[in-house]
Amino acid sequence: MTNHKATLWIILHVHKWRSITGVIRTALHNMDREAREHYSVVIQAKDMAGQVGGLSGSTTVNITLTDVNDNPPRFPQKHYQLYVPESAQVGSAVGKIKANDADMGSNADMKYTVINGDGSGVFSISTDRETREGIISLKKPLNYEKKKSYTLNIEGANTHLDFRFSHLGPFKDVTMLKIIVGDVDEPPLFTLPSYVMDVYENAEIGTAVGTVTAQDPDSANNVVRYFIDHNAEDRYFTIDANTGTIKTAKVFDREETPWYNITVTASEIESPGLLSHVPVGIKILDVNDNPPELAEDYDVVVCENAKPNQVIQTIGATDRDDFANGQRFHFSLDNSFPLNPNFTLKDNEDNTASILTRRRRFSRTTQDVYYLPVVISDGGIPSLSSSATLVIRVCACERDGRVRTCHAEAFLSSAGLSTGALIAILLCVIILLAIVVLFITLRRSKKEPLIISEEDVRENVVTYDDEGGGEEDTEAFDITALRNPSAAEELKYRRDVRPEVKPTPKHPTSSCLDSIDVQEFIKQRLAEADLDPSVPPYDSLQTYAYEGQRSEAGSISSLDSATTHSDQDYNYLGDWGPEFKKLAELYGEIESERTT
């Protein structure tokens, strides 16, 4: 729109002591913000109707035009061109496009759409609200060899319209975008996304299982090579690098592993770094190579009161092989044995068989176990069979057929002893053994003294009911044995060992005792104890109270205190209290006797 200068007319009527307001109006129509947004207007007011000598005042008014949506969006170009490589990932953004709008704010918001074109199913466009750009994304993978370019018609339209200015529209614009697909060296492409193959078990090594095929999608059409991704110990299959034919490398057993999954990789000779992978599942087909067997280890029991043609057990069979139309088993008796007079077998034709009795009255005492050979065959091609022997035990039963006991307990019953009686007998035997062991233990625990002695000094214990008389009280025992070692030399013999030679005690004479040294005396006693066969074989304690004689310092023992007079005064004991009253009286009597 054209830019016009705004002319403002201001009409003011000024009266004394009265304020007049002025109104500012636009002088032009269709003022355009995009052309000029800001205006500055100087306003002057005069009194006395503008006559000479009147007073006047002026001010400046700044005017800003607000925006309205009166400008439609416009693409700068009518044709655009975009390059996209065929290796672009689906969902990724491959380009941008933008239309210009002279308005601002929400009046410039717009939305981009693809209205037509052969690329509308391959590409999509979205709007970035902040930058107001159209983001072009890939919806499907590209293939340069199939289609090298696409055309899109893109429309950009305002989202907020002002119907006052609809005559200035339309408020949208359209441009054409041509997308060129770039050629990229791609890895080989397999003809199928996955493969499923099968091979029979027990097939010879080198049997062909199937073939995978891959081609170079580029125009160069390079030669493709194949190999299998596996570990060195898992080489169950091999593949021809040129043809892609998969072959067996081992003999398979369907009963062990019925299915194998491998991965085949293809690469170009010219570009070995470009690889493609495809999963291959190989099913091992079944071959009838396992004979049928009994479904379980049956415990067959026949009652002694069984009747002829009575069903005593129903048996079934199982087969590790897999039959497409279901398993079918046939049961019969082994023809290599003579006719069994006791039992027979009936095929129920439902993969089970019943064992029946041929006679009545079975006896455990006569025969407690019977054996019945059975032959089981399957319906495979070729048919396989196996034989099994059923063990039939004879047991005593109630009238309703419940088993009461079998041959292991029948022998006990024939002897006339029940289980309770046997337990009672066993307990009695155990109690008797415990009593015997206890008696022997008590007899062995009694021990007699090893030394025969008429008087054992360890038992020479005298009990006093009154207080002792102190060091001078020597009437209670004879201390001569303590002062003279020869006084206590009574030979004692061991009761458990009889000495072969009775040793003669060797004691120094009284003349020697006066001159012997204490150390020499103890050495002599030690030598006698070591050489004496009558002493205990274990360590013993030898006690000697000989103090020796002729000590230069004299005796310091209190044993001779009875023969000497003490000058000590014991009267102070009476001052110690009633606890020492008896002791004070004893020493008082002794002191009085000495004075008299």
XYZ file of C-alpha atoms in Angstrom:
596
model
C 0.000 0.000 0.000
C 1.090 3.589 -0.651
C 2.539 5.762 2.067
C 0.684 9.076 2.734
C 1.599 11.840 5.103
C -0.903 12.249 7.896
C -2.529 15.714 8.242
C -4.059 16.449 11.608
C -6.717 19.074 12.206
C -7.016 20.374 15.730
C -9.920 22.619 16.689
C -9.636 24.206 20.105
C -12.024 26.709 21.715
C -10.378 28.315 24.686
C -12.357 30.299 27.246
C -11.178 31.849 30.434
C -11.009 29.482 33.380
C -12.135 26.635 31.179
C -10.189 23.677 29.669
C -10.884 22.486 26.161
C -9.898 18.977 24.850
C -8.662 18.355 21.348
C -9.503 15.274 19.244
C -6.847 13.796 16.904
C -8.285 12.162 13.755
C -6.705 10.491 10.735
C -6.619 12.538 7.634
C -6.082 9.587 5.209
C -7.835 6.291 4.631
C -6.154 2.821 4.668
C -3.078 3.725 6.606
C -0.545 0.852 6.241
C 1.530 -0.350 9.233
C 3.868 -2.268 6.930
C 4.613 1.042 5.137
C 4.937 3.270 8.223
C 4.342 2.205 11.774
C 5.246 5.268 13.896
C 4.134 8.975 13.606
C 5.112 12.108 15.607
C 2.595 15.024 15.665
C 3.224 18.514 17.182
C 0.059 20.137 18.600
C -0.224 23.875 19.467
C -3.009 25.512 21.485
C -3.731 29.329 21.446
C -6.082 31.524 23.380
C -7.895 34.717 22.268
C -9.062 32.773 19.247
C -5.610 32.972 17.825
C -5.498 36.754 17.702
C -2.342 38.781 18.000
C -1.175 39.087 21.536
C -2.708 35.795 22.603
C -0.733 33.112 24.423
C 0.003 29.604 23.048
C 1.421 26.173 24.155
C 2.618 23.098 22.159
C 3.267 19.353 22.738
C 4.378 16.308 20.716
C 2.156 13.198 20.345
C 3.727 9.821 19.209
C 1.279 7.565 17.350
C 1.874 3.804 16.601
C -0.287 1.827 14.163
C -1.351 -1.661 15.362
C -1.164 -4.690 13.033
C -4.088 -6.455 11.370
C -4.051 -9.487 9.088
C -4.257 -7.619 5.799
C -1.302 -9.302 4.024
C -1.492 -12.880 2.649
C 1.585 -15.203 2.778
C 3.790 -15.318 -0.308
C 6.464 -17.850 -1.358
C 9.591 -16.106 -2.639
C 9.724 -18.548 -5.562
C 7.168 -20.443 -7.542
C 9.452 -23.437 -8.090
C 11.844 -25.146 -5.699
C 14.174 -28.104 -6.093
C 15.400 -30.506 -3.335
C 17.994 -33.327 -3.434
C 17.388 -36.394 -1.239
C 19.653 -39.512 -1.272
C 17.912 -42.853 -1.540
C 19.609 -43.967 1.690
C 17.610 -41.453 3.745
C 15.899 -43.027 6.729
C 12.122 -43.147 6.950
C 10.828 -40.494 9.369
C 13.835 -38.215 8.997
C 13.610 -34.550 7.893
C 14.955 -34.107 4.360
C 14.285 -30.347 3.712
C 12.640 -27.024 4.674
C 10.504 -24.420 2.882
C 9.112 -21.042 4.018
C 6.537 -18.493 2.853
C 6.842 -14.804 3.868
C 4.064 -12.824 5.585
C 4.384 -9.038 6.139
C 2.126 -9.185 9.170
C 3.386 -9.880 12.652
C 2.372 -11.954 15.668
C -0.540 -14.320 15.300
C -1.522 -12.579 12.043
C 1.561 -14.168 10.451
C 0.857 -17.743 11.636
C 0.422 -20.207 8.797
C 0.103 -23.909 8.030
C 1.796 -25.903 5.261
C 0.134 -28.782 3.437
C 0.829 -30.964 0.389
C -2.200 -30.532 -1.833
C -1.211 -32.793 -4.727
C 1.692 -34.304 -6.604
C 3.082 -37.789 -7.170
C 5.157 -37.544 -4.003
C 2.294 -36.936 -1.579
C 2.375 -40.590 -0.466
C 6.157 -40.633 -0.019
C 6.746 -37.255 1.667
C 4.921 -35.257 4.361
C 5.214 -31.675 5.618
C 4.745 -30.161 9.067
C 4.890 -26.590 10.421
C 7.445 -25.240 12.875
C 5.495 -22.722 15.013
C 8.559 -20.783 16.092
C 10.290 -20.340 12.740
C 7.074 -20.597 10.621
C 8.893 -23.028 8.296
C 7.578 -26.113 6.558
C 9.558 -29.293 7.530
C 9.568 -31.960 4.795
C 9.908 -35.578 6.082
C 10.239 -38.993 4.423
C 7.307 -41.370 4.833
C 8.517 -44.320 2.726
C 11.957 -45.563 1.659
C 13.357 -44.245 -1.593
C 14.715 -46.327 -4.432
C 16.680 -44.551 -7.090
C 16.445 -47.518 -9.449
C 12.633 -47.412 -9.354
C 11.883 -43.653 -9.253
C 14.386 -40.857 -9.590
C 12.225 -37.772 -8.801
C 8.997 -36.616 -7.186
C 6.845 -33.463 -7.458
C 4.998 -31.808 -4.565
C 2.542 -28.874 -4.611
C 2.858 -27.153 -1.238
C 0.365 -24.614 0.103
C 0.999 -22.076 2.859
C -2.134 -20.445 4.377
C -2.793 -18.099 7.330
C -4.491 -19.711 10.303
C -6.056 -16.481 11.745
C -8.200 -14.575 9.213
C -9.802 -11.123 9.571
C -12.959 -11.063 7.488
C -12.846 -7.220 7.270
C -9.972 -7.659 4.885
C -11.191 -10.746 3.028
C -11.439 -8.642 -0.132
C -7.627 -8.435 -0.046
C -7.249 -12.274 -0.185
C -6.909 -15.098 -0.712
C -4.631 -15.389 2.328
C -2.606 -18.369 1.018
C -0.022 -19.153 -1.596
C 1.098 -22.263 -3.526
C 4.512 -23.321 -4.791
C 5.864 -26.411 -6.549
C 8.699 -28.512 -5.051
C 10.641 -31.010 -7.154
C 12.521 -33.670 -5.190
C 15.410 -35.410 -6.919
C 16.403 -38.853 -5.565
C 20.156 -39.384 -5.363
C 21.765 -42.714 -6.269
C 23.639 -44.400 -3.370
C 25.619 -47.640 -3.409
C 23.308 -49.946 -1.451
C 23.903 -53.409 0.054
C 22.424 -56.478 -1.654
C 18.698 -56.992 -1.307
C 17.201 -60.444 -0.568
C 14.130 -61.490 -2.531
C 12.288 -62.403 0.715
C 12.384 -60.813 4.171
C 12.796 -64.313 5.714
C 13.062 -67.941 4.609
C 11.592 -71.184 5.967
C 13.053 -74.537 4.844
C 12.889 -78.167 5.967
C 14.968 -81.343 5.812
C 14.393 -84.907 7.062
C 16.243 -86.190 10.087
C 19.007 -88.741 9.517
C 19.684 -87.125 6.111
C 23.232 -87.569 4.844
C 25.784 -84.810 5.232
C 25.677 -82.526 2.197
C 21.928 -82.829 1.572
C 20.512 -79.649 -0.028
C 18.032 -77.835 2.214
C 17.126 -74.747 0.126
C 18.453 -71.627 -1.628
C 18.438 -67.943 -0.738
C 18.734 -65.193 -3.362
C 19.961 -61.597 -3.142
C 20.717 -58.975 -5.836
C 22.524 -55.675 -6.060
C 19.771 -53.022 -6.247
C 22.099 -50.500 -7.907
C 22.411 -50.101 -11.621
C 25.928 -51.574 -11.493
C 24.416 -54.976 -10.524
C 27.569 -56.268 -8.829
C 28.095 -59.954 -8.069
C 26.821 -61.076 -4.647
C 28.476 -63.576 -2.273
C 26.796 -65.485 0.598
C 27.961 -66.824 3.971
C 26.392 -67.994 7.273
C 26.906 -66.221 10.583
C 27.756 -68.933 13.174
C 30.401 -70.047 15.609
C 33.016 -72.651 14.804
C 31.308 -75.317 16.982
C 27.820 -74.612 15.575
C 28.452 -75.509 11.962
C 25.235 -77.412 11.319
C 24.827 -76.062 7.794
C 26.991 -74.801 4.930
C 26.143 -72.440 2.055
C 27.454 -72.105 -1.456
C 29.039 -68.635 -1.672
C 28.012 -68.195 -5.329
C 24.544 -69.771 -5.519
C 23.268 -69.386 -1.960
C 22.340 -73.088 -1.639
C 22.224 -74.295 1.980
C 23.349 -77.874 2.760
C 23.542 -80.009 5.893
C 26.867 -80.356 7.695
C 25.704 -82.903 10.322
C 23.221 -85.738 10.743
C 20.201 -84.402 12.621
C 17.917 -86.066 15.168
C 14.482 -84.466 15.354
C 13.881 -85.851 18.831
C 16.869 -83.846 20.118
C 16.420 -80.555 18.188
C 13.384 -80.135 15.920
C 14.171 -76.616 14.674
C 17.248 -74.563 13.724
C 17.532 -70.806 13.120
C 20.449 -69.392 11.138
C 21.327 -66.017 9.610
C 22.578 -65.689 6.049
C 24.627 -62.642 5.050
C 25.085 -61.295 1.527
C 27.740 -58.838 0.357
C 28.967 -57.364 -2.936
C 32.372 -58.230 -4.296
C 33.066 -54.599 -5.199
C 31.827 -53.288 -1.835
C 32.389 -55.982 0.820
C 31.546 -53.559 3.607
C 27.901 -53.327 2.478
C 26.118 -56.286 4.094
C 22.558 -57.558 4.183
C 21.181 -60.163 6.589
C 18.166 -62.459 6.376
C 16.862 -65.002 8.949
C 16.412 -68.603 7.808
C 14.401 -71.156 9.806
C 15.035 -74.845 9.085
C 12.576 -77.460 10.339
C 13.752 -81.037 10.900
C 11.119 -83.428 9.535
C 10.361 -86.638 11.407
C 11.354 -90.148 10.367
C 10.020 -93.229 12.166
C 13.259 -94.251 13.852
C 12.156 -94.769 17.472
C 10.182 -97.837 18.640
C 7.263 -97.353 21.033
C 7.690 -97.889 24.773
C 5.472 -98.358 27.793
C 4.116 -95.052 29.034
C 5.396 -95.742 32.577
C 6.765 -98.430 34.879
C 3.566 -100.204 35.815
C 3.116 -101.896 39.204
C 0.710 -104.700 38.332
C -1.028 -106.476 41.228
C -3.320 -109.523 41.116
C -5.415 -110.458 44.126
C -5.431 -113.974 45.499
C -9.195 -114.054 45.166
C -9.181 -112.834 41.534
C -11.767 -114.249 39.114
C -11.218 -115.390 35.491
C -11.262 -112.661 32.779
C -10.871 -109.960 35.417
C -9.045 -106.768 34.279
C -6.182 -106.169 36.682
C -4.297 -103.380 34.795
C -4.625 -101.058 31.778
C -1.377 -100.075 30.069
C -0.452 -97.410 27.498
C 2.488 -96.596 25.243
C 4.447 -93.596 24.028
C 6.654 -92.875 21.033
C 9.277 -90.152 20.587
C 8.464 -89.905 16.887
C 5.912 -87.453 15.514
C 3.002 -88.808 13.472
C 1.083 -86.371 11.297
C -2.238 -88.217 11.685
C -1.771 -89.173 15.336
C -0.057 -92.104 16.982
C -1.383 -95.649 16.627
C -0.095 -98.500 18.794
C -0.809 -102.231 18.688
C -0.374 -104.510 21.754
C 0.107 -108.290 21.767
C 1.759 -111.086 23.742
C 5.209 -112.243 22.727
C 4.716 -115.249 20.388
C 8.199 -116.551 21.103
C 6.957 -117.767 24.503
C 4.381 -120.529 25.062
C 0.794 -119.638 25.825
C 0.529 -118.030 29.241
C -1.962 -120.064 31.349
C -2.359 -117.330 33.964
C -2.814 -114.026 32.117
C -3.788 -112.691 28.702
C -3.772 -109.253 26.983
C -6.531 -107.445 25.099
C -5.850 -104.573 22.661
C -8.454 -101.861 23.255
C -7.669 -100.229 19.865
C -7.353 -96.814 21.515
C -3.599 -96.962 22.140
C -4.212 -98.868 25.393
C -4.404 -102.541 26.358
C -5.950 -104.454 29.273
C -4.350 -107.319 31.213
C -6.843 -110.048 32.198
C -6.619 -113.179 34.343
C -7.172 -116.623 32.810
C -7.948 -118.496 36.023
C -9.012 -117.970 39.610
C -7.305 -118.390 42.939
C -3.680 -117.194 43.068
C -1.552 -118.087 46.098
C 1.369 -116.086 47.432
C 2.864 -119.088 49.150
C 2.948 -121.029 45.893
C 4.184 -118.188 43.615
C 4.242 -114.522 44.508
C 5.523 -113.015 41.231
C 4.585 -113.618 37.569
C 6.182 -112.225 34.399
C 4.212 -111.294 31.262
C 6.141 -110.371 28.023
C 4.305 -107.742 25.912
C 5.042 -106.571 22.334
C 4.195 -102.970 21.281
C 4.297 -101.838 17.617
C 3.561 -98.446 16.016
C 1.814 -97.471 12.813
C 4.749 -95.710 11.174
C 6.459 -96.501 7.892
C 8.355 -98.688 8.378
C 6.606 -100.061 11.452
C 8.796 -100.458 14.560
C 8.145 -102.562 17.642
C 9.628 -103.248 21.074
C 9.025 -105.762 23.832
C 8.634 -105.200 27.556
C 8.107 -107.504 30.507
C 5.437 -106.706 33.083
C 5.999 -107.867 36.658
C 2.756 -109.051 38.290
C 2.733 -109.412 42.074
C 0.285 -111.595 44.003
C -1.238 -109.815 46.992
C -3.935 -110.391 49.580
C -6.930 -108.121 48.962
C -10.161 -107.170 50.624
C -13.491 -108.196 49.172
C -13.843 -104.836 47.434
C -10.498 -105.329 45.677
C -8.313 -103.126 47.886
C -4.828 -104.504 48.438
C -4.225 -105.526 52.051
C -0.739 -106.957 51.927
C 1.710 -108.513 49.493
C 4.312 -111.299 49.761
C 6.848 -109.284 51.829
C 4.428 -109.098 54.800
C 2.874 -112.526 54.186
C 5.997 -114.308 55.486
C 5.716 -112.439 58.778
C 2.077 -113.393 59.138
C 2.823 -117.075 58.548
C 5.296 -117.059 61.443
C 2.554 -115.843 63.778
C 4.210 -112.527 64.610
C 2.612 -109.202 63.897
C 4.411 -105.930 63.375
C 3.509 -104.700 66.875
C 4.956 -107.846 68.477
C 8.232 -107.458 66.598
C 8.549 -103.839 67.725
C 7.929 -104.828 71.378
C 10.585 -107.555 71.232
C 13.069 -105.160 69.682
C 12.472 -102.584 72.439
C 13.032 -105.188 75.154
C 16.340 -106.243 73.618
C 17.490 -102.628 73.437
C 16.603 -102.036 77.129
C 18.518 -105.141 78.242
C 21.586 -104.077 76.304
C 21.430 -100.600 77.871
C 21.300 -102.114 81.399
C 24.312 -104.343 80.712
C 26.366 -101.465 79.334
C 25.462 -99.284 82.353
C 26.461 -102.033 84.836
C 29.864 -102.561 83.143
C 30.494 -98.823 83.115
C 29.792 -98.498 86.848
C 32.091 -101.442 87.698
C 34.939 -99.949 85.735
C 34.483 -96.511 87.285
C 35.353 -97.857 90.835
C 39.092 -97.417 91.589
C 41.027 -98.517 94.728
C 43.968 -96.555 96.162
C 47.344 -97.574 94.753
C 49.288 -97.256 98.067
C 48.695 -99.504 101.079
C 49.255 -97.446 104.175
C 47.993 -97.916 107.656
C 47.921 -94.222 108.181
C 47.555 -91.722 105.383
C 48.747 -88.337 106.431
C 46.252 -86.771 104.013
C 43.428 -88.079 106.211
C 45.095 -86.889 109.478
C 42.711 -83.948 109.863
C 41.923 -82.771 113.386
C 38.956 -80.507 113.947
C 39.028 -78.021 116.799
C 35.970 -76.470 118.350
C 37.914 -73.719 120.074
C 40.527 -71.252 119.085
C 44.154 -72.348 118.786
C 46.824 -71.397 121.218
C 49.141 -69.812 118.694
C 52.683 -70.797 117.880
C 53.344 -72.303 121.340
C 50.433 -74.744 121.034
C 52.345 -77.920 120.118
C 50.151 -80.506 121.846
C 47.883 -81.204 118.888
C 50.405 -83.217 116.832
C 53.917 -84.564 116.928
C 56.266 -82.312 115.033
C 59.203 -84.654 115.372
C 58.423 -86.151 111.951
C 58.707 -82.753 110.427
C 62.076 -82.029 111.994
C 63.623 -85.476 111.456
C 63.232 -87.038 107.990
C 64.106 -90.497 109.309
C 61.034 -90.586 111.580
C 58.573 -90.847 108.640
C 60.426 -93.392 106.573
C 57.864 -96.165 106.523
C 58.020 -98.061 103.236
C 54.780 -98.037 101.284
C 54.044 -100.486 98.509
C 51.926 -100.162 95.382
C 48.882 -102.346 95.343
C 48.619 -102.627 91.547
C 52.279 -103.640 90.879
C 54.263 -106.200 92.814
C 57.905 -105.177 93.052
C 60.419 -107.845 92.154
C 63.059 -106.579 94.569
C 62.295 -104.829 97.786
C 64.630 -101.900 98.045
C 66.348 -101.254 101.304
C 65.929 -97.671 102.342
C 69.192 -95.900 102.491
C 69.219 -93.145 105.029
C 72.206 -91.323 106.302
C 73.175 -92.016 109.874
C 72.630 -89.468 112.561
C 76.268 -88.560 112.415
C 75.919 -87.877 108.680
C 72.745 -85.849 109.162
C 74.630 -83.420 111.270
C 77.054 -82.689 108.482
C 74.922 -83.163 105.329
C 73.928 -80.192 103.234
C 70.246 -79.526 102.366
C 70.914 -79.495 98.608
C 72.832 -82.793 98.814
C 70.057 -84.285 100.919
C 67.372 -83.435 98.316
C 69.531 -84.848 95.478
C 69.875 -88.171 97.360
C 66.108 -88.379 97.923
C 65.487 -87.613 94.224
C 67.876 -90.391 93.154
C 66.183 -92.885 95.482
C 62.724 -91.989 94.099
C 63.911 -92.443 90.500
C 65.431 -95.888 91.214
C 62.682 -97.209 93.450
C 60.347 -99.588 91.443
C 57.656 -99.421 94.087
C 56.854 -95.748 93.576
C 53.941 -94.817 91.272
C 54.863 -94.663 87.565
C 53.342 -91.199 87.295
C 54.658 -87.951 88.717
C 54.384 -87.748 92.518
C 55.035 -85.127 95.136
C 57.797 -85.793 97.702
C 57.543 -83.568 100.775
C 60.544 -82.974 103.091
C 60.535 -80.715 106.155
C 64.203 -81.072 107.032
C 65.652 -77.623 107.475
C 69.266 -78.619 107.932
C 71.506 -77.932 110.892
C 74.425 -75.783 111.963
C 73.266 -72.659 110.107
C 75.464 -69.725 110.893
C 72.401 -67.487 111.154
C 70.632 -69.913 113.424
C 67.124 -71.280 113.080
C 64.311 -68.885 112.256
C 61.569 -71.503 112.569
C 58.757 -71.106 115.049
C 58.685 -74.859 115.784
C 61.226 -74.495 118.588
C 59.340 -71.649 120.198
C 57.906 -74.058 122.750
C 61.375 -74.692 124.250
C 62.359 -71.026 124.573
C 60.973 -68.233 126.706
C 59.459 -65.167 125.070
C 59.782 -61.768 126.593
C 56.860 -60.385 124.709
C 53.958 -58.929 126.708
C 50.524 -60.107 125.513
C 48.443 -57.931 127.803
C 47.585 -55.642 124.931
C 45.341 -58.388 123.456
C 42.736 -57.580 126.064
C 42.367 -54.117 124.587
C 41.362 -55.434 121.145
C 37.805 -56.206 122.061
C 35.627 -59.212 122.862
C 36.707 -61.020 119.706
C 40.232 -61.498 121.114
C 39.155 -62.216 124.706
C 39.804 -65.967 124.479
C 43.228 -65.439 122.918
C 44.175 -62.953 125.653
C 43.178 -65.473 128.352
C 45.272 -68.282 126.786
C 48.393 -66.181 126.580
C 47.756 -64.822 130.061
C 47.710 -68.354 131.478
C 50.911 -69.305 129.690
C 52.628 -66.199 130.988
C 51.546 -66.914 134.552
C 52.845 -70.498 134.351
C 56.251 -69.258 133.213
C 56.524 -66.837 136.109
C 55.643 -69.483 138.628
